GROMACS .gro file of C-alpha atoms in nm:
model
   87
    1UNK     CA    1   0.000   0.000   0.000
    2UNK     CA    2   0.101   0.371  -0.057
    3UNK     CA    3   0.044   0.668   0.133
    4UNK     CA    4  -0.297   0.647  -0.036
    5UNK     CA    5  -0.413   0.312   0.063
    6UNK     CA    6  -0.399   0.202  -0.304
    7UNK     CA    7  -0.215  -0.117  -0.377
    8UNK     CA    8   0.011  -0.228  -0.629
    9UNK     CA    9  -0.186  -0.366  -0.868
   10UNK     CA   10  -0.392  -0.075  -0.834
   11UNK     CA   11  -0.106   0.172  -0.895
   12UNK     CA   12  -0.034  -0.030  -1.227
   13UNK     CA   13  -0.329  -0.034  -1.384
   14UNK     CA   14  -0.381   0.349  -1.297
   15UNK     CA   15  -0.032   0.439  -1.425
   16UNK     CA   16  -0.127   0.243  -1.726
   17UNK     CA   17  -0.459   0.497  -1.775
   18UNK     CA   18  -0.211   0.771  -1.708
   19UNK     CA   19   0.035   0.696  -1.967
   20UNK     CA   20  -0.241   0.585  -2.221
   21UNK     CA   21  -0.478   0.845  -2.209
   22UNK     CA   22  -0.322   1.150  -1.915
   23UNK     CA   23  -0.442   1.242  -1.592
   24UNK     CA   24  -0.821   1.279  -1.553
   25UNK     CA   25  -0.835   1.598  -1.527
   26UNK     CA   26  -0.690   1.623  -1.911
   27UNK     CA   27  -0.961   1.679  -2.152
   28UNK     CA   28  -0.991   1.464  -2.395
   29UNK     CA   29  -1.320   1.450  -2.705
   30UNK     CA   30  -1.667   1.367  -2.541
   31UNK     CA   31  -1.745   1.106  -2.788
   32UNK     CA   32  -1.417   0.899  -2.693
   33UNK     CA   33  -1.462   0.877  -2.296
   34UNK     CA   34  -1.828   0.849  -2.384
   35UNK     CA   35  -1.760   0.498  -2.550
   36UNK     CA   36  -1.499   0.401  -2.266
   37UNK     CA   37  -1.724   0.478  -2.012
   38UNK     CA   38  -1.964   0.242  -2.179
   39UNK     CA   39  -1.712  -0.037  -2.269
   40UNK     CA   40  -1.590   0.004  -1.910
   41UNK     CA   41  -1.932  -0.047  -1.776
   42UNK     CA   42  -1.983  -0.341  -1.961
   43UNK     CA   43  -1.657  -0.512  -1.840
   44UNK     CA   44  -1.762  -0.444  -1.489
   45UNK     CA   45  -2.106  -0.583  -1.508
   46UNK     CA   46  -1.902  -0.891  -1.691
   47UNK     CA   47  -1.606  -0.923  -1.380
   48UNK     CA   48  -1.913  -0.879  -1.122
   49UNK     CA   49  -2.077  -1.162  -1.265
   50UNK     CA   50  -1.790  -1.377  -1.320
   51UNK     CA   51  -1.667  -1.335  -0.922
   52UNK     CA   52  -1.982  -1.441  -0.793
   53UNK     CA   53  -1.952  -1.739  -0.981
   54UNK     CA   54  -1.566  -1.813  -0.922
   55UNK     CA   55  -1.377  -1.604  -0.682
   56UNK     CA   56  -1.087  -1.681  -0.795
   57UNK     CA   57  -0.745  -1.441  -0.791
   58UNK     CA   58  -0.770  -1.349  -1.185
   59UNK     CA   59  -1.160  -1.300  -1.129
   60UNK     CA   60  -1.068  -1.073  -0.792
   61UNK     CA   61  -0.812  -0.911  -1.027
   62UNK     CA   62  -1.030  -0.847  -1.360
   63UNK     CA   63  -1.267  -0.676  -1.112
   64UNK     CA   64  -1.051  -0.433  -0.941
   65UNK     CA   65  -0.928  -0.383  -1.306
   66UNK     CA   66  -1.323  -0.315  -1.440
   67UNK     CA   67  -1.373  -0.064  -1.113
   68UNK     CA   68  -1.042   0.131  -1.201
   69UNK     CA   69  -1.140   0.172  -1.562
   70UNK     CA   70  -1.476   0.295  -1.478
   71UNK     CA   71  -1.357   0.513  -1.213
   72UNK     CA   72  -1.131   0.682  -1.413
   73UNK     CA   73  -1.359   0.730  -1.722
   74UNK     CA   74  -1.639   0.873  -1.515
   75UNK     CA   75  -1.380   1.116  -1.376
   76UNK     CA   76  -1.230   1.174  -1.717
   77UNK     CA   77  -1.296   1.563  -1.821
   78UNK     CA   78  -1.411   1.687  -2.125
   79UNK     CA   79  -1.376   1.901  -2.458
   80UNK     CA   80  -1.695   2.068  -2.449
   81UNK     CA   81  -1.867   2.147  -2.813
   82UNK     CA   82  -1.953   2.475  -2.858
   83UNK     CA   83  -2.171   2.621  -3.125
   84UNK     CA   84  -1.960   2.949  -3.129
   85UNK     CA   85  -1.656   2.744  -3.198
   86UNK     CA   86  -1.461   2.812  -3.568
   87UNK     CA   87  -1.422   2.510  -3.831
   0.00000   0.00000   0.00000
């Protein structure tokens, strides 16, 4: 654990997010973290039911990894469209 109370695994897979797509707080095109929130939602409804059925380590793990993902996304900042904006 960190200073945070985050552990390893989920410093990894959060420093993966970082390097793929920047800090949350980044904006990035609504359409994109639209469809990443959605695919992450569907991965965690998919990891949820998979650890009830088998609570296994790589189940426990996929999970933690579905949560991050959908944390992140959902925290994820936007580029607003504007109607005012030049093409």
């Amino acid at each position: 654990m960190n200073e945070y109370g985050h552990s390893e695994t989920e410093e990894l897979i959060y420093g993966a997010l970082k390097r793929e797509y920047g800090e949350v707080w980044e904006k990035m095109d609504e359409e994109i973290v639209q469809k990443k929130i959605d695919a992450s939602k569907k991965l965690y409804e998919i990891a949820v039911d998979d650890f009830r059925k088998n609570q296994s380590a790589f189940n426990y793990n996929i999970l933690i990894t579905a949560m991050l993902s959908l944390q992140y996304w959902n925290q994820k900042k936007t580029k607003l469209f504007s109607l005012t904006e030049d093409f």
